[in-house]
């Protein structure tokens, strides 16, 4: 696709992702590329400087600070992005708690913001898609935008979208002379992958899929004519999607469907594509049950599930996460989806799942996680901090109710105030009763038996 | 005794407050307590009575009316009980002369042991000893029906002023030891907007550097107001959605909650979301501390509905009409309060000291009279 076609495809900026679109607009049109690069790297540099300065100020005396803060306020005048609020907070620190000398408050507030940032700083803020180093395929650019704006969300959806985009990339790829497809295609794909990661951290599903893809590519036969090799790869991608996602989902739907009986009250949290299929499938099979949809900020995805279920006339109850204590006594099963499953049996899933599982376990309600095998990660995760992701600040999901006016709500950072919206959390294996996969129903600790069940040596 | 004890003016005052309570124009534990005390003070100052029982009955009927108007605001009943307790105490002091009936048998019995532990005599019938007139109080005086009231009223007014003072200084007293409860660089989790917790945290702010994580407590989103208030007081605050409470709990040192009412078994009613925070804290062995004034102590139990005070708020804050046709097809639940079991709470910080949930029954025994538990 030509560059001009790409520009028209970029959607009009959504109301609160203003800070993302100017740069992406700029990067899409190659004529403005050098200018945007300068801006972008400056913003990255500024962020890093901010963090270093804050860390230094926390340890040193107040001496070097005025110099540092003035430098930052000078830099803050250029461009919008996240670092501006921290330097603004240092400036505003002067007006801080009454009756204290200005220097002291400056030090205090930068200390505080330093501490706040230090605790969760490794989460990293969502960054706008970086400058294109090397040739990024237009589909990948589009995909990156869709990821960063959360238009495509959910482990399965993102994986399928990524693989489909890669199919296009592979088809458009031409092996340069004196090179083999199996070696060069990998280097060709790397910047594309980096671009996607910079838009939004890679999900475990994407990671596993891409690893398989790379394996296939490096194993492709050198003697095959290029078009055949490419077709073969696309075929393998299709097989992967079909086998490990689509068909796996159908098997899970049948297996989990047997756990649903007439008259059950099923509780589910946020929106899992697999759980949605299970519920719809069970209802189509003639089982009559009711569903409790629990939802929460930041994403409020449960509403989408709610519209799907109520369109099928399934009796639904909707509530927000804090109210779960009131209904859990009447629930027969809890069905949740997962982002990934780790080798110690912990489930990494949408933030809030851990609370739901904990409450359910307290009231002896079985918690069933529906998870395809391709979501398994070989790592061990002990808490929700190491690999989490933050949603961008502001109300991009329109998750606040209309009855409360937006100016009474805090949507952006202020002096002394940070906003944190972790997207995921880790449910410990003790809260989970069973995991339903396409190879069977297993307890969460038996993840190591899966490769055997799949007939291979590793996941 | 046929004189109408509640004259018209009194009735009007009580009715006004009752209708305001019913319409939820007065909301919040402290507000309702303050309003109730003011109404009781007016009632007592205007009412005519010639013996203590009449007075008690009048106050009780006022209390019954108010509690019926809004049974979910427990502090109304608590304040009435407290005032009754003070009235009886003042009365006993005023009629001190002959009234000290001590069970002066020297045998050691469990009953005596228990009774001696009581701060005042509850079961001793005073009526008979007092009809023998003694110096100060003239009860049931046919010639001067107001004599009794006249001598007693100033003392009662003082007692009610005590109750009022206690209510007004509740935040200061609770925050007195704030800096002893919070240590440096601590991370505290709180939810919703409790004025008591807010005062507590602000009191410690000048002495300690710590961080507060506020969960925004859907669907009321009171957490936003709390975060605003704390951060403008210079406390480093982090605002998070409720979904991340479990995720962050491993780094949280203390959970601080406010209460709506403290129940007789040591449990409490608190804003929805408190149960989640307390359970998650228990799962991580994080201490849960509740800041509440003593006027929230309620001699009641939560027997029938394990999960809450059965007070529901507006469902449109959960699923509003902007969702269109979903509104018809879906049931929306929006309970306002959670019931938190005493096992999940580690300490109550009150204006009268810190107590574990297991001693709440003793506090209630000291604060109120047994016969007032049922108004």
Short mmCIF file of C-alpha atoms in Angstrom, two decimals, chain B:
data_model
loop_
_atom_site.label_atom_id
_atom_site.label_comp_id
_atom_site.label_asym_id
_atom_site.label_seq_id
_atom_site.Cartn_x
_atom_site.Cartn_y
_atom_site.Cartn_z
CA UNK B 1 -49.35 12.63 84.25
CA UNK B 2 -51.87 13.43 81.59
CA UNK B 3 -50.13 16.58 80.53
CA UNK B 4 -48.94 16.27 76.99
CA UNK B 5 -45.19 15.93 77.49
CA UNK B 6 -44.28 16.93 73.99
CA UNK B 7 -45.64 20.31 73.26
CA UNK B 8 -46.20 21.50 69.76
CA UNK B 9 -42.88 23.23 69.27
CA UNK B 10 -41.00 20.14 70.26
CA UNK B 11 -43.06 17.99 67.98
CA UNK B 12 -42.31 20.28 65.10
CA UNK B 13 -38.58 20.14 65.70
CA UNK B 14 -38.61 16.39 65.86
CA UNK B 15 -40.78 16.09 62.79
CA UNK B 16 -38.47 18.34 60.80
CA UNK B 17 -35.45 16.25 61.56
CA UNK B 18 -37.38 13.05 60.94
CA UNK B 19 -38.47 14.15 57.51
CA UNK B 20 -34.99 15.34 56.65
CA UNK B 21 -33.65 11.96 57.64
CA UNK B 22 -36.28 10.18 55.66
CA UNK B 23 -35.53 12.19 52.57
CA UNK B 24 -31.81 11.69 53.04
CA UNK B 25 -31.19 15.40 53.30
CA UNK B 26 -29.05 14.65 56.29
CA UNK B 27 -26.50 12.02 55.45
CA UNK B 28 -23.37 10.86 57.16
CA UNK B 29 -22.74 9.54 60.64
CA UNK B 30 -21.43 12.71 62.18
CA UNK B 31 -23.97 15.07 60.67
CA UNK B 32 -26.89 12.97 61.79
CA UNK B 33 -25.40 12.64 65.27
CA UNK B 34 -24.92 16.39 65.57
CA UNK B 35 -28.43 17.13 64.37
CA UNK B 36 -29.88 14.60 66.75
CA UNK B 37 -28.08 16.09 69.73
CA UNK B 38 -29.29 19.56 68.83
CA UNK B 39 -32.86 18.36 68.55
CA UNK B 40 -32.63 16.53 71.85
CA UNK B 41 -31.21 19.59 73.53
CA UNK B 42 -34.12 21.68 72.33
CA UNK B 43 -36.60 19.05 73.38
CA UNK B 44 -35.16 18.77 76.84
CA UNK B 45 -34.97 22.50 77.36
CA UNK B 46 -38.63 22.94 76.50
CA UNK B 47 -40.19 19.82 77.89
CA UNK B 48 -41.99 19.54 81.21
CA UNK B 49 -41.55 16.50 83.37
CA UNK B 50 -41.83 15.73 87.03
CA UNK B 51 -39.85 12.58 87.42
CA UNK B 52 -37.03 10.82 85.73
CA UNK B 53 -39.15 8.16 84.10
CA UNK B 54 -41.23 10.70 82.29
CA UNK B 55 -38.13 12.33 80.93
CA UNK B 56 -36.70 9.03 79.83
CA UNK B 57 -39.91 8.09 78.14
CA UNK B 58 -40.05 11.39 76.30
CA UNK B 59 -36.52 11.05 75.02
CA UNK B 60 -37.17 7.49 74.04
CA UNK B 61 -40.23 8.35 72.03
CA UNK B 62 -38.30 11.05 70.25
CA UNK B 63 -35.56 8.55 69.57
CA UNK B 64 -38.00 5.99 68.26
CA UNK B 65 -39.48 8.48 65.85
CA UNK B 66 -36.12 9.48 64.50
CA UNK B 67 -34.81 5.96 64.19
CA UNK B 68 -37.93 4.87 62.35
CA UNK B 69 -37.44 7.70 59.92
CA UNK B 70 -34.06 6.40 58.87
CA UNK B 71 -33.05 3.07 60.37
CA UNK B 72 -29.90 2.95 58.30
CA UNK B 73 -28.37 5.93 60.07
CA UNK B 74 -27.38 4.16 63.22
CA UNK B 75 -25.79 7.17 64.85
CA UNK B 76 -29.22 8.66 65.48
CA UNK B 77 -30.11 5.85 67.82
CA UNK B 78 -26.63 5.86 69.31
CA UNK B 79 -26.81 9.54 70.18
CA UNK B 80 -30.19 9.11 71.82
CA UNK B 81 -28.81 6.26 73.88
CA UNK B 82 -25.80 8.30 74.83
CA UNK B 83 -27.95 11.21 75.94
CA UNK B 84 -30.13 8.86 77.98
CA UNK B 85 -27.04 7.41 79.56
CA UNK B 86 -25.81 10.86 80.51
CA UNK B 87 -29.22 11.84 81.83
CA UNK B 88 -29.35 8.86 84.09
CA UNK B 89 -25.83 9.46 85.25
CA UNK B 90 -26.49 13.10 86.06
CA UNK B 91 -29.65 12.12 87.80
CA UNK B 92 -27.87 9.62 89.94
CA UNK B 93 -25.17 12.08 90.86
CA UNK B 94 -27.73 14.73 91.69
CA UNK B 95 -29.64 12.39 93.92
CA UNK B 96 -26.41 11.08 95.35
CA UNK B 97 -27.23 11.52 99.05
CA UNK B 98 -29.13 8.32 99.89
CA UNK B 99 -28.94 6.65 96.63
CA UNK B 100 -25.76 4.76 96.92
CA UNK B 101 -27.13 1.29 97.48
CA UNK B 102 -24.17 -0.96 97.68
CA UNK B 103 -24.67 -4.65 97.90
CA UNK B 104 -22.45 -4.83 100.92
CA UNK B 105 -22.42 -8.51 101.52
CA UNK B 106 -18.88 -9.62 101.80
CA UNK B 107 -19.26 -12.95 100.14
CA UNK B 108 -17.31 -13.36 97.01
CA UNK B 109 -19.60 -14.26 94.19
CA UNK B 110 -19.27 -14.11 90.47
CA UNK B 111 -22.20 -11.75 90.34
CA UNK B 112 -20.50 -9.35 92.68
CA UNK B 113 -17.27 -9.62 90.76
CA UNK B 114 -19.03 -8.81 87.53
CA UNK B 115 -21.10 -6.04 89.09
CA UNK B 116 -18.11 -4.44 90.70
CA UNK B 117 -16.46 -4.23 87.34
CA UNK B 118 -19.32 -2.07 86.13
CA UNK B 119 -18.57 1.61 85.97
CA UNK B 120 -21.91 2.40 87.53
CA UNK B 121 -24.81 0.54 89.03
CA UNK B 122 -27.29 -0.45 86.41
CA UNK B 123 -29.58 -2.90 88.08
CA UNK B 124 -30.26 -1.15 91.33
CA UNK B 125 -33.81 0.12 91.45
CA UNK B 126 -33.62 3.70 92.52
CA UNK B 127 -37.27 4.53 92.45
CA UNK B 128 -38.20 3.20 95.87
CA UNK B 129 -35.39 4.88 97.74
CA UNK B 130 -36.08 8.19 96.15
CA UNK B 131 -39.72 8.58 96.89
CA UNK B 132 -38.49 9.26 100.36
CA UNK B 133 -37.73 12.84 99.68
CA UNK B 134 -34.26 14.06 100.22
CA UNK B 135 -32.67 17.40 100.00
CA UNK B 136 -32.16 18.29 96.43
CA UNK B 137 -34.62 16.65 94.06
CA UNK B 138 -38.33 16.86 94.54
CA UNK B 139 -40.08 14.37 92.40
CA UNK B 140 -43.75 14.19 91.74
CA UNK B 141 -44.36 17.22 93.83
CA UNK B 142 -48.02 18.00 93.36
CA UNK B 143 -47.68 21.66 94.36
CA UNK B 144 -44.73 22.40 92.20
CA UNK B 145 -44.67 20.02 89.26
CA UNK B 146 -41.76 21.79 87.67
CA UNK B 147 -39.47 21.73 90.64
CA UNK B 148 -37.85 18.52 89.61
CA UNK B 149 -37.35 19.68 86.10
CA UNK B 150 -36.03 23.01 87.21
CA UNK B 151 -33.29 21.60 89.37
CA UNK B 152 -32.28 18.96 86.94
CA UNK B 153 -32.33 20.86 83.68
CA UNK B 154 -29.13 22.88 84.05
CA UNK B 155 -27.23 19.73 84.84
CA UNK B 156 -28.76 17.99 81.87
CA UNK B 157 -27.87 20.83 79.59
CA UNK B 158 -24.30 20.51 80.69
CA UNK B 159 -24.35 16.81 80.02
CA UNK B 160 -25.74 17.33 76.57
CA UNK B 161 -23.13 19.95 75.95
CA UNK B 162 -20.57 17.28 76.83
CA UNK B 163 -22.00 14.99 74.21
CA UNK B 164 -21.96 17.81 71.71
CA UNK B 165 -18.37 18.66 72.54
CA UNK B 166 -17.36 15.09 72.16
CA UNK B 167 -18.94 15.00 68.72
CA UNK B 168 -17.32 18.20 67.66
CA UNK B 169 -13.86 17.23 68.77
CA UNK B 170 -14.00 13.72 67.47
CA UNK B 171 -11.53 14.31 64.66
CA UNK B 172 -9.03 16.05 66.89
CA UNK B 173 -9.09 13.33 69.48
CA UNK B 174 -8.72 10.55 66.99
CA UNK B 175 -5.84 12.26 65.26
CA UNK B 176 -4.01 12.94 68.50
CA UNK B 177 -1.83 9.89 68.20
CA UNK B 178 -1.71 9.76 64.46
CA UNK B 179 2.01 10.11 64.28
CA UNK B 180 2.46 7.09 66.52
CA UNK B 181 0.52 4.88 64.21
CA UNK B 182 2.22 5.83 61.00
CA UNK B 183 5.91 5.37 60.46
CA UNK B 184 8.17 6.88 57.83
CA UNK B 185 7.99 5.87 54.24
CA UNK B 186 4.94 3.78 54.85
CA UNK B 187 2.40 3.05 52.15
CA UNK B 188 -1.15 3.20 53.38
CA UNK B 189 -4.22 2.12 51.46
CA UNK B 190 -7.54 3.76 51.98
CA UNK B 191 -10.81 3.74 50.11
CA UNK B 192 -13.68 6.15 49.73
CA UNK B 193 -13.74 9.41 51.60
CA UNK B 194 -13.91 9.08 55.35
CA UNK B 195 -13.49 12.40 57.11
CA UNK B 196 -12.07 10.59 60.11
CA UNK B 197 -9.34 8.88 58.11
CA UNK B 198 -8.69 12.10 56.28
CA UNK B 199 -8.19 14.02 59.50
CA UNK B 200 -6.00 11.22 60.83
CA UNK B 201 -3.72 11.19 57.81
CA UNK B 202 -3.49 14.95 57.63
CA UNK B 203 -2.55 15.10 61.30
CA UNK B 204 0.40 12.80 60.75
CA UNK B 205 1.56 14.54 57.59
CA UNK B 206 3.73 17.22 59.20
CA UNK B 207 5.61 14.60 61.21
CA UNK B 208 6.05 11.74 58.81
CA UNK B 209 6.75 11.26 55.14
CA UNK B 210 4.53 8.57 53.73
CA UNK B 211 2.48 7.66 50.69
CA UNK B 212 -1.22 7.07 50.53
CA UNK B 213 -2.83 4.91 47.88
CA UNK B 214 -6.49 5.78 47.40
CA UNK B 215 -8.80 3.42 45.56
CA UNK B 216 -11.41 5.31 43.67
CA UNK B 217 -14.31 3.28 45.01
CA UNK B 218 -16.75 2.89 42.20
CA UNK B 219 -19.55 3.77 41.72
CA UNK B 220 -19.52 6.74 44.05
CA UNK B 221 -15.91 7.63 43.13
CA UNK B 222 -15.49 9.25 46.51
CA UNK B 223 -11.86 8.24 46.32
CA UNK B 224 -11.24 11.08 43.91
CA UNK B 225 -12.33 13.65 46.48
CA UNK B 226 -10.16 11.98 49.09
CA UNK B 227 -7.14 11.97 46.83
CA UNK B 228 -7.71 15.61 45.98
CA UNK B 229 -7.94 16.56 49.61
CA UNK B 230 -4.90 14.58 50.71
CA UNK B 231 -2.68 15.73 47.90
CA UNK B 232 -3.54 19.36 48.49
CA UNK B 233 -2.44 18.84 52.08
CA UNK B 234 0.97 17.85 50.81
CA UNK B 235 0.66 14.10 51.25
CA UNK B 236 2.05 12.07 48.41
CA UNK B 237 -0.98 10.31 46.98
CA UNK B 238 -1.57 7.69 44.32
CA UNK B 239 -5.04 7.22 42.87
CA UNK B 240 -5.79 3.73 41.60
CA UNK B 241 -8.93 1.93 40.42
CA UNK B 242 -10.41 -0.68 42.79
CA UNK B 243 -9.35 -3.47 40.48
CA UNK B 244 -5.72 -3.06 41.46
CA UNK B 245 -6.19 -3.43 45.23
CA UNK B 246 -5.00 -7.03 45.23
CA UNK B 247 -2.20 -6.27 42.83
CA UNK B 248 -0.76 -3.55 45.03
CA UNK B 249 -1.49 -5.15 48.38
CA UNK B 250 1.90 -6.83 48.64
CA UNK B 251 3.56 -3.43 48.93
CA UNK B 252 1.02 -1.87 51.21
CA UNK B 253 1.93 -1.65 54.88
CA UNK B 254 -1.42 -0.76 56.35
CA UNK B 255 -5.02 -0.50 55.31
CA UNK B 256 -7.00 2.33 56.86
CA UNK B 257 -10.73 2.34 56.59
CA UNK B 258 -13.56 4.46 57.85
CA UNK B 259 -16.71 3.01 59.32
CA UNK B 260 -20.34 3.90 59.03
CA UNK B 261 -21.34 2.03 62.16
CA UNK B 262 -19.50 -0.31 64.51
CA UNK B 263 -21.61 -3.28 65.51
CA UNK B 264 -21.76 -4.99 68.85
CA UNK B 265 -19.74 -8.02 67.76
CA UNK B 266 -16.84 -5.88 66.58
CA UNK B 267 -17.82 -5.93 62.94
CA UNK B 268 -18.75 -2.85 61.04
CA UNK B 269 -20.75 -1.38 58.24
CA UNK B 270 -18.54 0.53 55.87
CA UNK B 271 -18.67 1.81 52.32
CA UNK B 272 -18.81 -0.84 49.61
CA UNK B 273 -15.33 -1.93 48.76
CA UNK B 274 -14.19 -2.15 52.37
CA UNK B 275 -14.83 -5.86 52.39
CA UNK B 276 -12.63 -6.29 49.33
CA UNK B 277 -9.82 -4.25 50.84
CA UNK B 278 -10.06 -6.01 54.20
CA UNK B 279 -10.14 -9.49 52.65
CA UNK B 280 -7.22 -8.74 50.38
CA UNK B 281 -5.31 -7.37 53.37
CA UNK B 282 -6.05 -10.52 55.34
CA UNK B 283 -4.74 -12.59 52.44
CA UNK B 284 -1.45 -10.70 52.65
CA UNK B 285 -1.45 -10.39 56.46
CA UNK B 286 -1.58 -6.65 56.26
CA UNK B 287 -3.05 -4.90 59.30
CA UNK B 288 -6.46 -3.30 58.88
CA UNK B 289 -7.10 -0.26 61.02
CA UNK B 290 -10.46 1.43 61.31
CA UNK B 291 -10.74 5.05 62.42
CA UNK B 292 -14.12 5.83 63.91
CA UNK B 293 -15.61 8.00 66.59
CA UNK B 294 -17.23 6.36 69.58
CA UNK B 295 -20.59 7.71 68.54
CA UNK B 296 -20.61 5.03 65.88
CA UNK B 297 -20.76 2.21 68.40
CA UNK B 298 -24.11 0.51 67.85
CA UNK B 299 -25.54 -2.11 70.19
CA UNK B 300 -26.89 -4.09 67.27
CA UNK B 301 -25.94 -7.19 65.36
CA UNK B 302 -25.99 -8.01 61.69
CA UNK B 303 -27.94 -11.22 61.82
CA UNK B 304 -29.99 -11.57 58.74
CA UNK B 305 -28.06 -10.34 55.78
CA UNK B 306 -24.49 -11.35 55.88
CA UNK B 307 -23.37 -9.04 53.21
CA UNK B 308 -24.50 -5.57 53.99
CA UNK B 309 -26.72 -2.99 55.53
CA UNK B 310 -29.26 -3.43 52.73
CA UNK B 311 -28.98 0.13 51.68
CA UNK B 312 -28.94 0.59 47.94
CA UNK B 313 -27.92 3.60 45.95
CA UNK B 314 -28.82 4.88 42.55
CA UNK B 315 -28.23 2.20 39.87
CA UNK B 316 -27.65 4.76 37.15
CA UNK B 317 -24.19 5.38 38.52
CA UNK B 318 -23.41 1.77 37.63
CA UNK B 319 -25.29 1.43 34.36
CA UNK B 320 -26.76 4.67 33.25
CA UNK B 321 -29.39 5.51 30.73
CA UNK B 322 -26.68 6.28 28.22
CA UNK B 323 -26.41 2.53 27.75
CA UNK B 324 -29.72 2.52 25.99
CA UNK B 325 -31.57 -0.73 25.69
CA UNK B 326 -29.33 -2.49 28.17
CA UNK B 327 -31.10 -0.69 30.97
CA UNK B 328 -34.25 -2.70 30.39
CA UNK B 329 -32.79 -6.12 30.18
CA UNK B 330 -30.24 -6.09 32.93
CA UNK B 331 -30.49 -6.13 36.71
CA UNK B 332 -28.19 -3.65 38.34
CA UNK B 333 -27.04 -3.96 41.93
CA UNK B 334 -25.54 -1.01 43.76
CA UNK B 335 -25.30 -1.63 47.49
CA UNK B 336 -23.93 1.27 49.46
CA UNK B 337 -22.52 -0.50 52.48
CA UNK B 338 -20.53 -3.63 53.11
CA UNK B 339 -20.50 -5.65 56.28
CA UNK B 340 -16.96 -6.40 57.43
CA UNK B 341 -16.56 -9.24 59.90
CA UNK B 342 -14.63 -8.62 63.12
CA UNK B 343 -12.07 -11.23 62.11
CA UNK B 344 -10.91 -9.01 59.28
CA UNK B 345 -10.27 -5.96 61.46
CA UNK B 346 -7.20 -5.52 63.61
CA UNK B 347 -7.89 -2.33 65.51
CA UNK B 348 -10.39 0.43 66.01
CA UNK B 349 -8.86 3.82 66.60
CA UNK B 350 -11.50 5.87 68.39
CA UNK B 351 -11.53 9.22 70.12
CA UNK B 352 -11.34 7.28 73.34
CA UNK B 353 -8.29 5.18 72.61
CA UNK B 354 -7.49 2.17 70.49
CA UNK B 355 -9.43 -1.03 70.87
CA UNK B 356 -9.42 -4.45 69.22
CA UNK B 357 -12.73 -5.69 67.83
CA UNK B 358 -12.97 -8.17 70.67
CA UNK B 359 -13.45 -5.39 73.24
CA UNK B 360 -16.16 -3.53 71.41
CA UNK B 361 -18.81 -5.21 73.52
CA UNK B 362 -17.24 -3.72 76.63
CA UNK B 363 -17.17 -0.25 75.14
CA UNK B 364 -20.83 -0.54 74.34
CA UNK B 365 -21.63 -1.65 77.84
CA UNK B 366 -19.83 1.37 79.21
CA UNK B 367 -21.31 3.85 76.81
CA UNK B 368 -24.95 2.91 76.90
CA UNK B 369 -27.47 1.60 79.39
CA UNK B 370 -28.80 -1.91 79.01
CA UNK B 371 -32.41 -0.86 78.96
CA UNK B 372 -31.83 1.45 76.04
CA UNK B 373 -30.70 -1.14 73.57
CA UNK B 374 -34.27 -1.36 72.37
CA UNK B 375 -35.43 2.20 72.17
#
